[in-house]
Short mmCIF file of C-alpha atoms in Angstrom, two decimals:
data_model
loop_
_atom_site.label_atom_id
_atom_site.label_comp_id
_atom_site.label_asym_id
_atom_site.label_seq_id
_atom_site.Cartn_x
_atom_site.Cartn_y
_atom_site.Cartn_z
CA UNK S 1 -20.19 -24.06 8.15
CA UNK S 2 -18.70 -25.44 5.06
CA UNK S 3 -14.90 -25.56 4.67
CA UNK S 4 -13.68 -22.06 3.68
CA UNK S 5 -10.84 -19.67 4.36
CA UNK S 6 -7.88 -21.69 3.60
CA UNK S 7 -7.37 -21.35 0.09
CA UNK S 8 -8.11 -19.42 -3.17
CA UNK S 9 -11.34 -19.41 -5.14
CA UNK S 10 -12.65 -23.15 -5.23
CA UNK S 11 -12.38 -24.92 -8.62
CA UNK S 12 -16.19 -24.90 -9.02
CA UNK S 13 -15.95 -21.03 -8.74
CA UNK S 14 -13.23 -20.86 -11.35
CA UNK S 15 -15.05 -23.04 -13.64
CA UNK S 16 -18.34 -20.80 -13.32
CA UNK S 17 -15.95 -17.70 -14.06
CA UNK S 18 -14.57 -19.45 -17.23
CA UNK S 19 -18.16 -20.49 -18.32
CA UNK S 20 -19.43 -16.94 -18.14
CA UNK S 21 -16.49 -15.68 -20.08
CA UNK S 22 -16.99 -18.28 -22.86
CA UNK S 23 -20.81 -18.31 -22.82
CA UNK S 24 -21.93 -14.76 -22.08
CA UNK S 25 -19.13 -12.93 -23.76
CA UNK S 26 -17.15 -9.76 -22.56
CA UNK S 27 -20.13 -7.64 -21.90
CA UNK S 28 -21.79 -10.28 -19.26
CA UNK S 29 -18.71 -12.03 -18.19
CA UNK S 30 -18.91 -10.41 -14.66
CA UNK S 31 -22.18 -12.26 -13.99
CA UNK S 32 -19.90 -14.94 -12.62
CA UNK S 33 -19.73 -12.94 -9.44
CA UNK S 34 -23.34 -13.66 -8.44
CA UNK S 35 -24.10 -16.96 -10.48
CA UNK S 36 -25.31 -19.29 -9.63
CA UNK S 37 -27.67 -18.58 -6.74
CA UNK S 38 -27.29 -15.04 -5.68
CA UNK S 39 -30.20 -12.70 -6.41
CA UNK S 40 -30.46 -8.95 -5.51
CA UNK S 41 -33.96 -7.77 -5.64
CA UNK S 42 -36.07 -4.65 -4.70
CA UNK S 43 -33.29 -2.12 -5.28
CA UNK S 44 -34.96 1.31 -5.68
CA UNK S 45 -34.12 4.85 -4.84
CA UNK S 46 -35.54 4.47 -1.55
CA UNK S 47 -34.51 0.93 -0.66
CA UNK S 48 -31.17 -0.85 -0.97
CA UNK S 49 -32.83 -4.16 -1.70
CA UNK S 50 -32.70 -7.88 -0.35
CA UNK S 51 -30.06 -10.36 -1.17
CA UNK S 52 -31.20 -13.92 -1.50
CA UNK S 53 -29.29 -17.18 -1.79
CA UNK S 54 -31.34 -20.21 -1.71
CA UNK S 55 -33.44 -19.88 1.65
CA UNK S 56 -31.31 -17.19 3.15
CA UNK S 57 -32.23 -13.51 2.96
CA UNK S 58 -30.19 -10.50 3.73
CA UNK S 59 -31.82 -6.95 3.85
CA UNK S 60 -29.17 -4.56 2.52
CA UNK S 61 -28.51 -1.03 3.96
CA UNK S 62 -28.14 2.44 2.43
CA UNK S 63 -25.00 4.31 2.95
CA UNK S 64 -26.85 7.04 4.88
CA UNK S 65 -26.37 4.67 7.94
CA UNK S 66 -22.53 5.65 8.02
CA UNK S 67 -23.17 9.49 7.86
CA UNK S 68 -23.29 9.90 11.76
CA UNK S 69 -20.32 7.68 12.22
CA UNK S 70 -18.12 9.68 9.73
CA UNK S 71 -18.76 13.17 11.42
CA UNK S 72 -15.32 13.12 13.13
CA UNK S 73 -13.45 11.94 10.03
CA UNK S 74 -12.38 8.30 8.86
CA UNK S 75 -9.02 6.73 8.19
CA UNK S 76 -8.97 4.10 5.56
CA UNK S 77 -6.81 1.29 6.61
CA UNK S 78 -5.13 -0.94 4.16
CA UNK S 79 -3.05 -4.04 4.22
CA UNK S 80 0.25 -2.34 3.06
CA UNK S 81 3.55 -3.25 5.12
CA UNK S 82 3.62 0.45 6.63
CA UNK S 83 0.54 -0.62 8.89
CA UNK S 84 3.09 -2.53 11.06
CA UNK S 85 4.72 0.72 12.17
CA UNK S 86 1.58 3.07 12.20
CA UNK S 87 0.36 4.39 15.56
CA UNK S 88 -3.00 3.00 15.21
CA UNK S 89 -3.86 3.60 18.95
CA UNK S 90 -4.32 7.27 17.97
CA UNK S 91 -7.18 6.75 15.96
CA UNK S 92 -10.59 7.50 17.60
CA UNK S 93 -13.09 4.78 18.03
CA UNK S 94 -15.42 4.18 15.00
CA UNK S 95 -13.04 6.00 12.66
CA UNK S 96 -11.00 3.25 11.02
CA UNK S 97 -12.52 1.77 7.77
CA UNK S 98 -10.84 -1.69 7.43
CA UNK S 99 -9.91 -3.22 3.95
CA UNK S 100 -9.37 -6.98 3.52
CA UNK S 101 -6.70 -8.10 5.73
CA UNK S 102 -6.93 -5.15 8.03
CA UNK S 103 -9.89 -6.90 9.57
CA UNK S 104 -7.17 -8.82 11.68
CA UNK S 105 -6.61 -5.69 13.51
CA UNK S 106 -9.94 -5.81 15.30
CA UNK S 107 -9.16 -6.36 18.85
CA UNK S 108 -5.36 -6.14 18.10
CA UNK S 109 -4.89 -2.39 17.72
CA UNK S 110 -8.56 -1.42 16.80
CA UNK S 111 -11.29 -2.19 18.95
CA UNK S 112 -14.32 -0.61 17.23
CA UNK S 113 -13.84 0.05 13.58
CA UNK S 114 -16.03 2.84 11.53
CA UNK S 115 -16.87 -0.18 8.83
CA UNK S 116 -15.23 -3.22 6.97
CA UNK S 117 -14.73 -3.28 3.00
CA UNK S 118 -14.27 -6.26 1.16
CA UNK S 119 -14.83 -6.57 -2.56
CA UNK S 120 -12.70 -9.75 -3.82
CA UNK S 121 -14.49 -13.03 -3.22
CA UNK S 122 -10.89 -14.63 -3.19
CA UNK S 123 -10.34 -12.98 0.11
CA UNK S 124 -13.45 -14.56 1.62
CA UNK S 125 -12.28 -18.11 0.63
CA UNK S 126 -8.92 -17.62 2.04
CA UNK S 127 -9.78 -15.91 5.20
CA UNK S 128 -13.44 -16.54 6.18
CA UNK S 129 -12.33 -18.04 9.65
CA UNK S 130 -10.65 -14.66 10.46
CA UNK S 131 -13.66 -12.66 9.31
CA UNK S 132 -16.07 -14.86 11.45
CA UNK S 133 -13.76 -14.49 14.46
CA UNK S 134 -13.08 -10.65 14.23
CA UNK S 135 -16.10 -9.01 12.50
CA UNK S 136 -18.83 -8.27 15.06
CA UNK S 137 -22.49 -8.48 14.33
CA UNK S 138 -23.14 -4.79 14.49
CA UNK S 139 -20.12 -3.81 12.52
CA UNK S 140 -21.09 -2.08 9.16
CA UNK S 141 -19.93 -4.12 6.14
CA UNK S 142 -19.44 -2.75 2.51
CA UNK S 143 -19.50 -5.99 0.52
CA UNK S 144 -19.69 -6.89 -3.41
CA UNK S 145 -21.95 -9.19 -4.82
CA UNK S 146 -19.30 -11.87 -4.96
CA UNK S 147 -18.24 -11.43 -1.51
CA UNK S 148 -21.99 -11.69 -0.46
CA UNK S 149 -22.49 -14.88 -2.61
CA UNK S 150 -19.08 -16.56 -1.25
CA UNK S 151 -20.19 -15.93 2.42
CA UNK S 152 -23.54 -17.21 1.74
CA UNK S 153 -21.87 -20.30 0.17
CA UNK S 154 -19.52 -20.76 3.23
CA UNK S 155 -21.92 -20.17 5.97
CA UNK S 156 -25.65 -19.05 5.11
CA UNK S 157 -26.22 -18.06 8.75
CA UNK S 158 -23.38 -15.73 9.28
CA UNK S 159 -24.98 -12.73 7.31
CA UNK S 160 -27.95 -12.94 9.23
CA UNK S 161 -28.95 -9.59 11.02
CA UNK S 162 -25.61 -7.92 9.53
CA UNK S 163 -25.56 -4.20 8.30
CA UNK S 164 -24.26 -4.76 4.77
CA UNK S 165 -24.05 -2.18 2.10
CA UNK S 166 -23.61 -3.32 -1.52
CA UNK S 167 -20.50 -2.49 -3.44
CA UNK S 168 -21.73 -2.37 -6.94
CA UNK S 169 -19.37 -1.98 -9.64
CA UNK S 170 -20.63 0.82 -11.79
CA UNK S 171 -18.76 -0.28 -14.95
CA UNK S 172 -19.91 -3.94 -14.38
CA UNK S 173 -23.12 -3.62 -12.63
CA UNK S 174 -25.18 -6.44 -10.94
CA UNK S 175 -27.76 -7.78 -13.44
CA UNK S 176 -26.69 -5.68 -16.38
CA UNK S 177 -24.23 -5.63 -19.34
CA UNK S 178 -20.80 -3.87 -18.92
CA UNK S 179 -20.97 -0.22 -19.40
CA UNK S 180 -18.74 1.87 -21.92
CA UNK S 181 -17.11 5.25 -21.05
CA UNK S 182 -19.58 6.71 -23.37
CA UNK S 183 -22.52 5.43 -21.37
CA UNK S 184 -20.99 6.25 -18.02
CA UNK S 185 -20.29 9.82 -19.03
CA UNK S 186 -24.18 10.37 -19.28
CA UNK S 187 -24.91 9.25 -15.87
CA UNK S 188 -25.87 12.42 -13.81
CA UNK S 189 -23.98 11.04 -10.61
CA UNK S 190 -20.70 10.18 -12.54
CA UNK S 191 -17.45 12.32 -12.76
CA UNK S 192 -14.86 10.93 -15.25
CA UNK S 193 -11.33 12.50 -15.55
CA UNK S 194 -10.15 14.00 -18.84
CA UNK S 195 -8.80 10.53 -20.24
CA UNK S 196 -11.92 8.73 -19.03
CA UNK S 197 -9.93 6.07 -17.63
CA UNK S 198 -10.76 7.08 -13.97
CA UNK S 199 -14.20 7.82 -12.41
CA UNK S 200 -16.05 8.93 -9.41
CA UNK S 201 -19.53 8.21 -8.07
CA UNK S 202 -21.46 10.89 -6.38
CA UNK S 203 -24.16 8.29 -5.46
CA UNK S 204 -22.37 5.05 -4.32
CA UNK S 205 -25.69 3.28 -3.43
CA UNK S 206 -26.15 3.39 -7.40
CA UNK S 207 -22.69 2.05 -8.01
CA UNK S 208 -18.99 2.82 -7.45
CA UNK S 209 -15.94 2.80 -9.63
CA UNK S 210 -13.52 -0.11 -8.82
CA UNK S 211 -10.10 1.13 -9.64
CA UNK S 212 -7.72 -1.65 -8.86
CA UNK S 213 -7.92 -1.56 -4.99
CA UNK S 214 -10.94 -1.81 -2.65
CA UNK S 215 -9.49 1.53 -1.23
CA UNK S 216 -11.03 3.38 -4.27
CA UNK S 217 -14.43 1.95 -3.72
CA UNK S 218 -14.36 2.72 0.10
CA UNK S 219 -13.20 6.29 -0.68
CA UNK S 220 -16.32 7.00 -2.73
CA UNK S 221 -18.49 5.79 0.20
CA UNK S 222 -16.65 7.92 2.76
CA UNK S 223 -16.65 11.07 0.94
CA UNK S 224 -20.48 10.58 0.25
CA UNK S 225 -20.86 10.65 4.06
CA UNK S 226 -19.49 14.32 4.28
CA UNK S 227 -16.60 13.22 6.54
CA UNK S 228 -14.40 16.36 6.82
CA UNK S 229 -11.06 14.50 6.71
CA UNK S 230 -10.21 10.94 5.10
CA UNK S 231 -6.97 9.58 5.97
CA UNK S 232 -5.05 6.51 4.57
CA UNK S 233 -2.86 4.08 6.44
CA UNK S 234 -1.42 1.06 4.63
CA UNK S 235 -2.49 2.08 1.12
CA UNK S 236 1.04 1.92 0.14
CA UNK S 237 0.62 0.79 -3.38
CA UNK S 238 4.23 1.14 -4.46
CA UNK S 239 5.36 -1.93 -2.29
CA UNK S 240 2.28 -3.87 -2.93
CA UNK S 241 4.48 -6.85 -4.06
CA UNK S 242 5.91 -7.11 -0.28
CA UNK S 243 3.97 -9.26 2.26
CA UNK S 244 1.06 -7.61 3.70
CA UNK S 245 1.37 -6.45 7.35
CA UNK S 246 -0.63 -9.62 8.44
CA UNK S 247 1.41 -12.24 6.12
CA UNK S 248 4.69 -13.84 6.62
CA UNK S 249 7.32 -14.00 3.94
CA UNK S 250 6.75 -17.01 1.64
CA UNK S 251 2.89 -16.87 2.37
CA UNK S 252 2.07 -13.72 0.21
CA UNK S 253 -1.15 -14.08 -1.92
CA UNK S 254 -0.91 -12.54 -5.29
CA UNK S 255 -2.01 -8.65 -5.42
CA UNK S 256 -2.81 -6.91 -8.53
CA UNK S 257 -2.41 -3.65 -6.76
CA UNK S 258 1.17 -3.07 -7.97
CA UNK S 259 0.22 -3.88 -11.68
CA UNK S 260 -2.72 -1.31 -11.18
CA UNK S 261 -0.68 1.38 -9.73
CA UNK S 262 -1.41 4.19 -12.34
CA UNK S 263 -5.10 3.31 -12.56
CA UNK S 264 -5.41 3.65 -8.65
CA UNK S 265 -3.70 6.74 -8.43
CA UNK S 266 -5.73 8.22 -11.24
CA UNK S 267 -8.79 7.42 -9.27
CA UNK S 268 -7.55 8.91 -5.90
CA UNK S 269 -6.32 11.97 -7.92
CA UNK S 270 -9.79 12.76 -9.15
CA UNK S 271 -11.20 11.90 -5.88
CA UNK S 272 -8.99 14.43 -4.20
CA UNK S 273 -9.97 17.17 -6.66
CA UNK S 274 -13.83 16.39 -5.63
CA UNK S 275 -12.93 16.37 -2.11
CA UNK S 276 -11.36 19.80 -2.30
CA UNK S 277 -14.45 21.15 -4.26
CA UNK S 278 -16.52 19.88 -1.31
CA UNK S 279 -14.29 21.25 1.51
CA UNK S 280 -13.20 17.68 2.34
CA UNK S 281 -9.51 16.84 2.87
CA UNK S 282 -7.54 13.59 1.88
CA UNK S 283 -4.52 12.92 4.11
CA UNK S 284 -1.95 10.23 3.62
CA UNK S 285 -0.56 8.74 6.82
CA UNK S 286 1.92 6.28 5.37
CA UNK S 287 5.52 7.55 4.94
CA UNK S 288 6.10 4.78 2.17
CA UNK S 289 3.26 5.41 -0.41
CA UNK S 290 2.74 6.28 -3.97
CA UNK S 291 -0.02 8.68 -2.77
CA UNK S 292 2.81 11.44 -2.43
CA UNK S 293 3.31 11.39 -6.24
CA UNK S 294 -0.27 12.83 -6.68
CA UNK S 295 0.26 15.53 -3.95
CA UNK S 296 -0.73 13.68 -0.95
CA UNK S 297 2.48 14.11 1.12
CA UNK S 298 3.10 12.20 4.18
CA UNK S 299 1.51 13.59 7.45
CA UNK S 300 1.77 11.65 10.76
CA UNK S 301 -1.14 10.71 12.84
CA UNK S 302 -2.22 13.24 15.34
CA UNK S 303 -4.36 12.47 18.28
CA UNK S 304 -8.13 13.34 17.81
CA UNK S 305 -10.73 13.23 20.49
CA UNK S 306 -13.08 10.30 20.21
#
């Protein structure tokens, strides 16, 4: 295993990002997420494809694998400060979708998650040691190309045999130039709000809208499973500048969530309308959360049968 998990994106990765911005231009600047070395091949309507990095290969999975696990409902657990006070013991097994630092809850409040979702490679470089310690081999993982590449770079063997579903940014897709709002509006599996600043994918295996928080991507995957209820814990947004529940004061890594608050809420508001159309329900379980401003008032967690 190479050194990893103690800092931000390494200098060499920052240089690759800068080079892509300068040499490839705005429409292809996002290629830095998988360059150099990561190749995702054989993606079709039937198969999820294969991720290849050097001599390492990972067979990717379709979202369908999550459907049965979601039948009793799913709770998306973020890293907001409100997690400290949340009664996580009331969540049924295999119902918590853990985002980023919520991985630290595995074995410390949550024994068997529904899935893991990480889309920012910087989290991997800071916290890979925690990921390696907590994430069991059978746990479904939702990872972006950048996250997959970073893990391959740090420890090529860690992904062997894992159940990984690709988080592909529909605006900045793997292997293709950035899409305009006009181009997105013509995709049959896409819904945009009236202002076209927020979107929703009806087929997350073909891409999802990334809206300033991995919670947005996770929500599109969960809604696609048909889960009857989708709760939120620790998706606080309004207090995102405060230390995450697993951080100590003075050790807080920069988060863009507070800056992206309007964009995040616009995406969740659109998702809520789509959920209502489908007979699904979004629930806010955090007493301090900006979600209340879009109609998701606080509701405490109630005991559900596992």
